[in-house]
Short mmCIF file of C-alpha atoms in Angstrom, two decimals:
data_model
loop_
_atom_site.label_atom_id
_atom_site.label_comp_id
_atom_site.label_asym_id
_atom_site.label_seq_id
_atom_site.Cartn_x
_atom_site.Cartn_y
_atom_site.Cartn_z
CA UNK K 1 0.00 0.00 0.00
CA UNK K 2 1.33 3.42 -1.00
CA UNK K 3 1.22 5.75 2.05
CA UNK K 4 1.58 9.45 1.30
CA UNK K 5 0.30 10.74 4.64
CA UNK K 6 2.21 10.74 7.93
CA UNK K 7 0.29 7.99 9.74
CA UNK K 8 -1.15 4.61 8.86
CA UNK K 9 -2.83 1.87 10.87
CA UNK K 10 -1.38 -1.40 9.64
CA UNK K 11 -3.40 -4.49 8.80
CA UNK K 12 -1.98 -7.99 9.01
CA UNK K 13 -0.33 -9.50 5.93
CA UNK K 14 0.02 -6.11 4.25
CA UNK K 15 2.99 -4.11 3.01
CA UNK K 16 3.39 -0.32 3.19
CA UNK K 17 5.50 2.07 1.15
CA UNK K 18 6.19 5.22 3.19
CA UNK K 19 6.36 8.16 0.82
CA UNK K 20 6.47 11.56 2.54
CA UNK K 21 9.07 14.21 3.20
CA UNK K 22 8.12 13.85 6.90
CA UNK K 23 8.41 10.62 8.87
CA UNK K 24 5.53 8.21 8.29
CA UNK K 25 4.27 6.34 11.37
CA UNK K 26 2.87 2.86 10.71
CA UNK K 27 1.17 1.39 13.78
CA UNK K 28 1.18 -2.39 14.19
CA UNK K 29 -2.21 -4.13 14.28
CA UNK K 30 -3.55 -5.10 17.71
CA UNK K 31 -2.27 -8.46 18.90
CA UNK K 32 -5.86 -9.69 19.33
CA UNK K 33 -6.43 -9.17 15.61
CA UNK K 34 -3.36 -11.18 14.57
CA UNK K 35 -2.62 -14.84 13.98
CA UNK K 36 0.80 -16.39 14.52
CA UNK K 37 2.76 -16.05 11.30
CA UNK K 38 1.12 -12.83 10.10
CA UNK K 39 3.45 -10.42 8.30
CA UNK K 40 3.68 -6.61 8.20
CA UNK K 41 6.16 -5.00 5.79
CA UNK K 42 7.32 -1.39 5.68
CA UNK K 43 9.64 0.22 3.11
CA UNK K 44 10.90 3.77 2.77
CA UNK K 45 10.51 5.88 -0.35
CA UNK K 46 10.07 9.46 0.80
CA UNK K 47 12.82 11.47 2.46
CA UNK K 48 11.17 11.35 5.89
CA UNK K 49 11.58 7.60 6.33
CA UNK K 50 9.29 5.65 8.59
CA UNK K 51 8.52 4.64 12.15
CA UNK K 52 6.77 1.43 13.24
CA UNK K 53 4.76 2.13 16.38
CA UNK K 54 3.74 -0.55 18.88
CA UNK K 55 0.61 -1.06 20.95
CA UNK K 56 0.35 -1.91 24.63
CA UNK K 57 2.13 -5.19 25.42
CA UNK K 58 3.89 -5.44 22.07
CA UNK K 59 7.61 -5.71 21.35
CA UNK K 60 9.85 -6.64 18.42
CA UNK K 61 12.75 -9.10 18.53
CA UNK K 62 15.46 -7.41 16.51
CA UNK K 63 18.33 -9.92 16.15
CA UNK K 64 18.75 -9.54 12.36
CA UNK K 65 19.34 -5.77 12.71
CA UNK K 66 21.90 -5.97 15.53
CA UNK K 67 19.65 -4.44 18.17
CA UNK K 68 21.81 -5.65 21.05
CA UNK K 69 23.47 -2.84 22.94
CA UNK K 70 20.90 -0.19 22.00
CA UNK K 71 18.41 -0.62 24.84
CA UNK K 72 19.48 -1.43 28.40
CA UNK K 73 17.42 -2.63 31.38
CA UNK K 74 18.51 -2.31 35.01
CA UNK K 75 18.33 -5.60 36.92
CA UNK K 76 18.53 -6.77 40.54
CA UNK K 77 19.40 -4.54 43.51
CA UNK K 78 22.04 -1.94 44.27
CA UNK K 79 25.26 -3.76 45.14
CA UNK K 80 28.99 -3.40 44.59
CA UNK K 81 28.77 -5.23 41.25
CA UNK K 82 32.10 -5.45 39.49
CA UNK K 83 32.80 -8.53 37.34
CA UNK K 84 30.40 -10.29 34.95
CA UNK K 85 30.29 -13.21 32.53
CA UNK K 86 27.87 -14.63 29.94
CA UNK K 87 27.22 -18.05 28.41
CA UNK K 88 27.11 -18.85 24.72
CA UNK K 89 23.40 -18.12 24.25
CA UNK K 90 23.16 -15.54 27.03
CA UNK K 91 20.64 -17.56 29.02
CA UNK K 92 23.15 -18.07 31.82
CA UNK K 93 24.88 -15.04 33.33
CA UNK K 94 27.12 -14.57 36.36
CA UNK K 95 28.11 -11.48 38.31
CA UNK K 96 30.44 -10.99 41.26
CA UNK K 97 29.94 -8.44 44.02
CA UNK K 98 33.19 -7.07 45.41
CA UNK K 99 33.14 -7.98 49.09
CA UNK K 100 29.98 -10.04 48.53
CA UNK K 101 28.59 -13.14 46.85
CA UNK K 102 28.50 -14.38 43.28
CA UNK K 103 25.06 -14.18 41.67
CA UNK K 104 23.80 -16.16 38.68
CA UNK K 105 20.87 -15.88 36.29
CA UNK K 106 19.30 -18.61 34.14
CA UNK K 107 16.88 -16.33 32.27
CA UNK K 108 19.18 -13.83 30.55
CA UNK K 109 19.34 -11.55 33.55
CA UNK K 110 15.67 -11.12 34.39
CA UNK K 111 16.09 -12.73 37.81
CA UNK K 112 19.22 -13.36 39.87
CA UNK K 113 20.12 -15.93 42.53
CA UNK K 114 22.63 -15.33 45.31
CA UNK K 115 25.00 -18.30 45.38
CA UNK K 116 25.73 -18.74 49.07
CA UNK K 117 28.27 -21.45 48.32
CA UNK K 118 30.60 -18.90 46.80
CA UNK K 119 30.98 -17.08 50.10
CA UNK K 120 31.54 -13.35 50.45
CA UNK K 121 34.93 -12.44 49.01
CA UNK K 122 36.87 -9.68 47.27
CA UNK K 123 36.30 -11.08 43.79
CA UNK K 124 38.59 -9.76 41.06
CA UNK K 125 37.46 -11.73 38.02
CA UNK K 126 34.90 -14.22 36.72
CA UNK K 127 34.42 -16.31 33.57
CA UNK K 128 31.87 -18.84 32.35
CA UNK K 129 31.75 -21.72 29.86
CA UNK K 130 29.48 -21.58 26.81
CA UNK K 131 26.80 -23.74 28.44
CA UNK K 132 27.01 -21.89 31.76
CA UNK K 133 27.84 -25.03 33.71
CA UNK K 134 31.46 -24.18 34.50
CA UNK K 135 32.30 -20.94 36.27
CA UNK K 136 35.69 -19.80 37.50
CA UNK K 137 36.34 -16.79 39.71
CA UNK K 138 39.41 -15.35 41.41
CA UNK K 139 39.99 -13.45 44.63
CA UNK K 140 42.81 -11.13 45.60
CA UNK K 141 44.72 -12.50 48.60
CA UNK K 142 42.80 -15.76 48.32
CA UNK K 143 42.28 -18.68 45.94
CA UNK K 144 40.84 -19.53 42.55
CA UNK K 145 37.30 -20.87 42.90
CA UNK K 146 35.53 -23.15 40.42
CA UNK K 147 31.97 -24.41 40.06
CA UNK K 148 30.80 -27.21 37.77
CA UNK K 149 27.09 -26.95 38.57
CA UNK K 150 26.10 -23.46 37.39
CA UNK K 151 27.37 -21.79 40.55
CA UNK K 152 25.60 -23.86 43.21
CA UNK K 153 28.77 -25.33 44.74
CA UNK K 154 32.34 -24.03 44.77
CA UNK K 155 35.81 -25.53 45.23
CA UNK K 156 38.97 -23.58 46.09
CA UNK K 157 41.92 -24.22 43.77
CA UNK K 158 45.66 -23.59 43.83
CA UNK K 159 47.38 -21.41 46.41
CA UNK K 160 46.40 -18.14 47.99
CA UNK K 161 47.80 -15.34 45.81
CA UNK K 162 46.81 -11.86 44.67
CA UNK K 163 44.71 -13.19 41.78
CA UNK K 164 43.51 -10.37 39.57
CA UNK K 165 42.05 -11.76 36.30
CA UNK K 166 40.64 -14.98 34.87
CA UNK K 167 39.16 -16.39 31.66
CA UNK K 168 38.06 -19.78 30.34
CA UNK K 169 37.38 -21.46 27.01
CA UNK K 170 33.91 -22.22 25.67
CA UNK K 171 34.10 -25.79 26.96
CA UNK K 172 35.40 -24.66 30.34
CA UNK K 173 38.30 -27.12 30.07
CA UNK K 174 40.96 -24.48 29.45
CA UNK K 175 41.45 -21.66 31.94
CA UNK K 176 43.93 -18.85 32.48
CA UNK K 177 44.42 -16.68 35.56
CA UNK K 178 46.90 -13.99 36.49
CA UNK K 179 48.42 -12.69 39.70
CA UNK K 180 48.46 -8.91 40.08
CA UNK K 181 52.20 -8.81 40.73
CA UNK K 182 53.23 -12.29 39.69
CA UNK K 183 52.86 -14.86 36.95
CA UNK K 184 50.19 -16.14 34.59
CA UNK K 185 48.78 -19.61 35.33
CA UNK K 186 46.95 -22.02 33.03
CA UNK K 187 44.74 -25.07 33.57
CA UNK K 188 43.71 -27.77 31.10
CA UNK K 189 41.39 -29.75 33.39
CA UNK K 190 38.56 -27.36 34.28
CA UNK K 191 40.62 -25.68 36.98
CA UNK K 192 41.49 -28.77 39.00
CA UNK K 193 45.23 -28.03 38.73
CA UNK K 194 47.26 -25.05 37.54
CA UNK K 195 50.65 -24.53 35.88
CA UNK K 196 52.78 -21.45 36.53
CA UNK K 197 53.91 -19.80 33.30
CA UNK K 198 57.12 -17.84 33.85
CA UNK K 199 57.72 -17.02 30.17
CA UNK K 200 56.16 -13.53 30.17
CA UNK K 201 57.71 -12.76 33.54
CA UNK K 202 56.32 -11.55 36.83
CA UNK K 203 54.19 -8.52 35.92
CA UNK K 204 51.34 -6.41 37.21
CA UNK K 205 48.76 -8.18 35.07
CA UNK K 206 45.38 -6.53 34.49
CA UNK K 207 43.53 -9.02 32.29
CA UNK K 208 43.88 -12.35 30.48
CA UNK K 209 42.11 -14.26 27.69
CA UNK K 210 42.14 -17.75 26.19
CA UNK K 211 40.75 -19.20 22.95
CA UNK K 212 38.42 -22.19 22.79
CA UNK K 213 41.26 -24.54 21.81
CA UNK K 214 43.35 -23.36 24.74
CA UNK K 215 46.26 -22.69 22.40
CA UNK K 216 46.06 -18.89 22.33
CA UNK K 217 46.69 -17.32 25.74
CA UNK K 218 46.93 -13.55 26.25
CA UNK K 219 47.83 -11.23 29.08
CA UNK K 220 47.91 -7.44 29.38
CA UNK K 221 49.55 -5.05 31.82
CA UNK K 222 50.25 -1.38 32.27
CA UNK K 223 53.32 0.02 30.54
CA UNK K 224 54.04 -2.87 28.22
CA UNK K 225 53.09 -4.80 25.12
CA UNK K 226 50.56 -7.63 24.99
CA UNK K 227 51.88 -11.02 26.08
CA UNK K 228 50.90 -13.82 23.69
CA UNK K 229 51.33 -17.58 23.66
CA UNK K 230 50.15 -19.76 20.79
CA UNK K 231 50.90 -23.10 22.43
CA UNK K 232 48.82 -23.03 25.57
CA UNK K 233 51.30 -21.02 27.64
CA UNK K 234 54.50 -22.96 27.06
CA UNK K 235 56.22 -20.23 25.05
CA UNK K 236 55.56 -16.50 24.97
CA UNK K 237 56.20 -13.41 22.88
CA UNK K 238 55.17 -9.76 22.90
CA UNK K 239 52.83 -8.19 20.32
CA UNK K 240 51.14 -4.88 19.74
CA UNK K 241 52.09 -1.37 20.87
CA UNK K 242 53.02 -0.35 24.40
CA UNK K 243 50.15 1.08 26.46
CA UNK K 244 48.67 0.91 29.91
CA UNK K 245 46.53 -2.02 28.81
CA UNK K 246 43.56 -2.73 31.08
CA UNK K 247 41.49 -5.35 29.26
CA UNK K 248 41.64 -7.96 26.50
CA UNK K 249 39.35 -10.52 24.89
CA UNK K 250 39.50 -12.88 21.91
CA UNK K 251 37.11 -14.65 19.58
CA UNK K 252 36.43 -18.35 20.05
CA UNK K 253 38.97 -19.33 17.38
CA UNK K 254 41.53 -16.76 18.54
CA UNK K 255 41.73 -14.96 15.22
CA UNK K 256 40.10 -11.71 16.33
CA UNK K 257 41.30 -9.84 19.40
CA UNK K 258 40.26 -6.64 21.13
CA UNK K 259 42.30 -4.80 23.75
CA UNK K 260 41.62 -1.60 25.68
CA UNK K 261 44.08 0.80 27.27
CA UNK K 262 43.58 2.92 30.36
CA UNK K 263 44.20 6.42 29.03
CA UNK K 264 44.67 5.12 25.50
CA UNK K 265 42.59 3.72 22.63
CA UNK K 266 40.90 0.40 21.92
CA UNK K 267 42.80 -1.73 19.42
CA UNK K 268 41.65 -4.74 17.40
CA UNK K 269 43.50 -7.50 15.59
CA UNK K 270 42.15 -9.85 12.92
CA UNK K 271 45.18 -12.12 12.64
CA UNK K 272 45.56 -13.53 16.13
CA UNK K 273 47.49 -10.56 17.48
CA UNK K 274 50.27 -10.06 14.96
CA UNK K 275 48.88 -6.79 13.62
CA UNK K 276 46.84 -4.22 15.55
CA UNK K 277 44.62 -1.30 14.50
CA UNK K 278 43.71 1.73 16.63
CA UNK K 279 39.90 1.92 16.66
CA UNK K 280 38.92 4.66 19.14
CA UNK K 281 40.12 7.77 20.85
CA UNK K 282 41.84 7.70 24.21
CA UNK K 283 39.71 7.14 27.31
CA UNK K 284 39.81 5.49 30.71
CA UNK K 285 38.71 2.14 29.30
CA UNK K 286 38.13 -0.44 32.03
CA UNK K 287 36.77 -3.64 30.48
CA UNK K 288 36.08 -4.96 26.99
CA UNK K 289 34.24 -8.10 25.92
CA UNK K 290 33.19 -9.71 22.64
CA UNK K 291 31.12 -12.55 21.25
CA UNK K 292 32.51 -15.76 19.76
CA UNK K 293 33.11 -14.16 16.35
CA UNK K 294 34.58 -10.89 17.61
CA UNK K 295 31.89 -8.93 15.80
CA UNK K 296 29.78 -7.73 18.73
CA UNK K 297 31.88 -5.78 21.25
CA UNK K 298 31.14 -3.97 24.51
CA UNK K 299 33.55 -1.66 26.31
CA UNK K 300 33.13 0.16 29.61
CA UNK K 301 34.52 3.43 30.89
CA UNK K 302 34.51 4.23 34.59
CA UNK K 303 32.60 7.52 34.92
CA UNK K 304 31.67 7.40 31.24
CA UNK K 305 29.18 5.78 28.89
CA UNK K 306 29.02 2.28 27.49
CA UNK K 307 30.49 1.82 24.01
CA UNK K 308 29.14 -0.80 21.60
CA UNK K 309 30.42 -2.01 18.24
CA UNK K 310 28.55 -4.37 15.90
CA UNK K 311 31.19 -4.51 13.16
CA UNK K 312 34.34 -5.99 14.73
CA UNK K 313 35.34 -2.66 16.28
CA UNK K 314 35.30 -0.62 13.09
CA UNK K 315 32.70 1.82 14.46
CA UNK K 316 31.57 2.48 18.02
CA UNK K 317 28.37 3.94 19.48
CA UNK K 318 27.88 5.41 22.95
CA UNK K 319 25.00 3.91 24.93
CA UNK K 320 23.31 4.55 28.26
CA UNK K 321 24.16 7.31 30.71
CA UNK K 322 27.54 8.07 32.21
CA UNK K 323 27.90 5.82 35.24
CA UNK K 324 30.57 3.96 37.17
CA UNK K 325 30.69 1.21 34.54
CA UNK K 326 33.05 -1.66 35.27
CA UNK K 327 32.50 -5.31 34.23
CA UNK K 328 31.43 -6.14 30.65
CA UNK K 329 30.09 -9.39 29.22
CA UNK K 330 28.77 -10.52 25.83
CA UNK K 331 27.11 -13.84 25.06
CA UNK K 332 28.79 -16.10 22.53
CA UNK K 333 26.08 -15.44 19.95
CA UNK K 334 26.23 -11.68 20.55
CA UNK K 335 22.53 -11.45 21.48
CA UNK K 336 22.95 -10.54 25.16
CA UNK K 337 25.19 -7.87 26.69
CA UNK K 338 25.76 -7.40 30.41
CA UNK K 339 27.38 -4.45 32.17
CA UNK K 340 27.97 -3.70 35.85
CA UNK K 341 27.42 -0.27 37.35
CA UNK K 342 29.47 -0.31 40.53
CA UNK K 343 27.37 0.48 43.58
CA UNK K 344 24.03 0.38 41.81
CA UNK K 345 22.62 -2.26 39.45
CA UNK K 346 23.44 -4.66 36.66
CA UNK K 347 22.30 -3.65 33.18
CA UNK K 348 21.27 -6.11 30.45
CA UNK K 349 20.74 -5.47 26.76
CA UNK K 350 18.86 -7.87 24.49
CA UNK K 351 17.91 -7.57 20.80
CA UNK K 352 14.39 -6.34 21.46
CA UNK K 353 12.47 -3.08 21.41
CA UNK K 354 11.04 -1.59 24.60
CA UNK K 355 7.76 -3.33 25.42
CA UNK K 356 4.61 -1.27 24.92
CA UNK K 357 3.69 1.96 23.17
CA UNK K 358 7.04 3.56 24.06
CA UNK K 359 8.90 1.04 21.89
CA UNK K 360 9.32 1.44 18.13
CA UNK K 361 11.54 0.95 15.08
CA UNK K 362 12.73 3.64 12.67
CA UNK K 363 14.16 3.45 9.19
CA UNK K 364 15.26 5.87 6.52
CA UNK K 365 14.35 6.41 2.91
CA UNK K 366 16.11 3.28 1.69
CA UNK K 367 15.31 1.03 4.67
CA UNK K 368 12.86 -1.86 4.60
CA UNK K 369 11.71 -4.41 7.14
CA UNK K 370 9.39 -7.42 7.35
CA UNK K 371 7.93 -8.27 10.77
CA UNK K 372 6.35 -11.60 11.69
CA UNK K 373 3.85 -12.06 14.54
CA UNK K 374 4.88 -14.75 17.04
CA UNK K 375 1.94 -14.45 19.39
CA UNK K 376 1.57 -12.94 22.84
CA UNK K 377 2.34 -9.45 21.61
CA UNK K 378 5.73 -10.43 20.22
CA UNK K 379 6.89 -9.68 16.69
CA UNK K 380 10.25 -10.45 15.15
CA UNK K 381 12.30 -8.99 12.33
CA UNK K 382 12.06 -11.56 9.57
CA UNK K 383 14.17 -9.64 7.06
CA UNK K 384 15.65 -6.16 6.84
CA UNK K 385 17.60 -3.84 4.56
CA UNK K 386 19.23 -0.50 5.23
CA UNK K 387 19.77 1.17 8.59
CA UNK K 388 17.02 0.33 11.09
CA UNK K 389 17.16 1.44 14.73
CA UNK K 390 15.18 -0.09 17.60
CA UNK K 391 13.96 1.94 20.59
#
C-alpha cells in the first residue's frame, strides 16, 4: 500500500511504502487481531523515512538488525557489582559483588540468585563456559574458585595469591588466571590443577584471555606490550604497541582480538594478534568483551558511557548514561550484553524493542523491514535492509 500521509494503521499481511518528506508512522495491528505467522512489511521511499509504532504489550525481537546494545534494562538490587560473565546463548549469566557473593541468572538476567556457596569475598574476576555449567572466579589475597554446577557449589583451587584476572574457554576445560604482581597460570582440566607460566615474567597483570582450543593465551599489563602464547602457555612473545593495557578478549577461534588501554585507545587484531589497529580515541577504558566471532563488542569506561560495536570494532556507538561502569560481558552469539554499574545495578541489553507503546523501530528512505507475529504481543524482524534502529 502506498502511504503518502504521515500515519497509517497497519493491517496484518500487508505491506506499506512510506512516501512523505516527513516521517511516516505505521502502527502495528492489535495483537488480538493477529494470527501467529502474520506479516507486516514497511519500506521507505520518501525522504522522511518511517517509524513502526507498537501497541500496549507489544515488542519486536530485533536480532537480524543488531539491536543488542541499543536498549538497556537495570536488573537486581544496588550492590557493589564489578565482574560479569555470559554463556554462549546468554541464558546463563554470572556477576560478582566485590566484598559479597556471586550471583547467577538462568533467564538472561531477568532474575538473579545469590550463590551462598561462593561465600563473600573480594572477587577480582569471573568467567563462564558456553553452556554456563562451569564458572571460574578469582579473589585477591585468596584462591581460585571453580563451580561445575552453574554456581551452586564451589571448590577452592591452587594457592592463595593476589589473583587479579581470569578467563576460560567455551568448553570450560581451558582456563587462564593472572596474579596482580606475579605470573600467569593455566589449567587444562577445568581448573582442577594449575601450571605457573614464567615465560612472560612476573608482571602487574590486568587481564587475560584464552581461545576455545586453549592454544592462544593472552595477558595485558600497564606500561608494556601484549603477552601472547600460541601453544597453551609454554612459550611467549610480545605483540602490539606499548600502552597501559587494562582489558583484552578474543574470539572463540583466537583470530580476532580486542584490547583496551587505560588512558589510550581500543585496538583490534584480525590475525591472532600479529597486527593491531587503533579503533577509538583515548579514554579510561576499564573492560572490553566480545562474542565468539569478535563482531559484537562492549567496552566500559569508569565515569563514562558504554560503548558498543557491531562490526568488529570498526565503528563504536555510545550507549546509556555516564555511570561507574566496570564489568562487561557478551554472550557467545552476541545477542545478550551485560554491564555492571558499581554500587548500583546490573544492566542487560537484548535484541528487542522496549515493550509497549514507548517502543518502536525507525528506518530511513532506503530502509525496509518485514515483521512476523509470534503471538503474545511479540513480533520479530524476519528480514531487513538498510539502517534500522530499535527503541
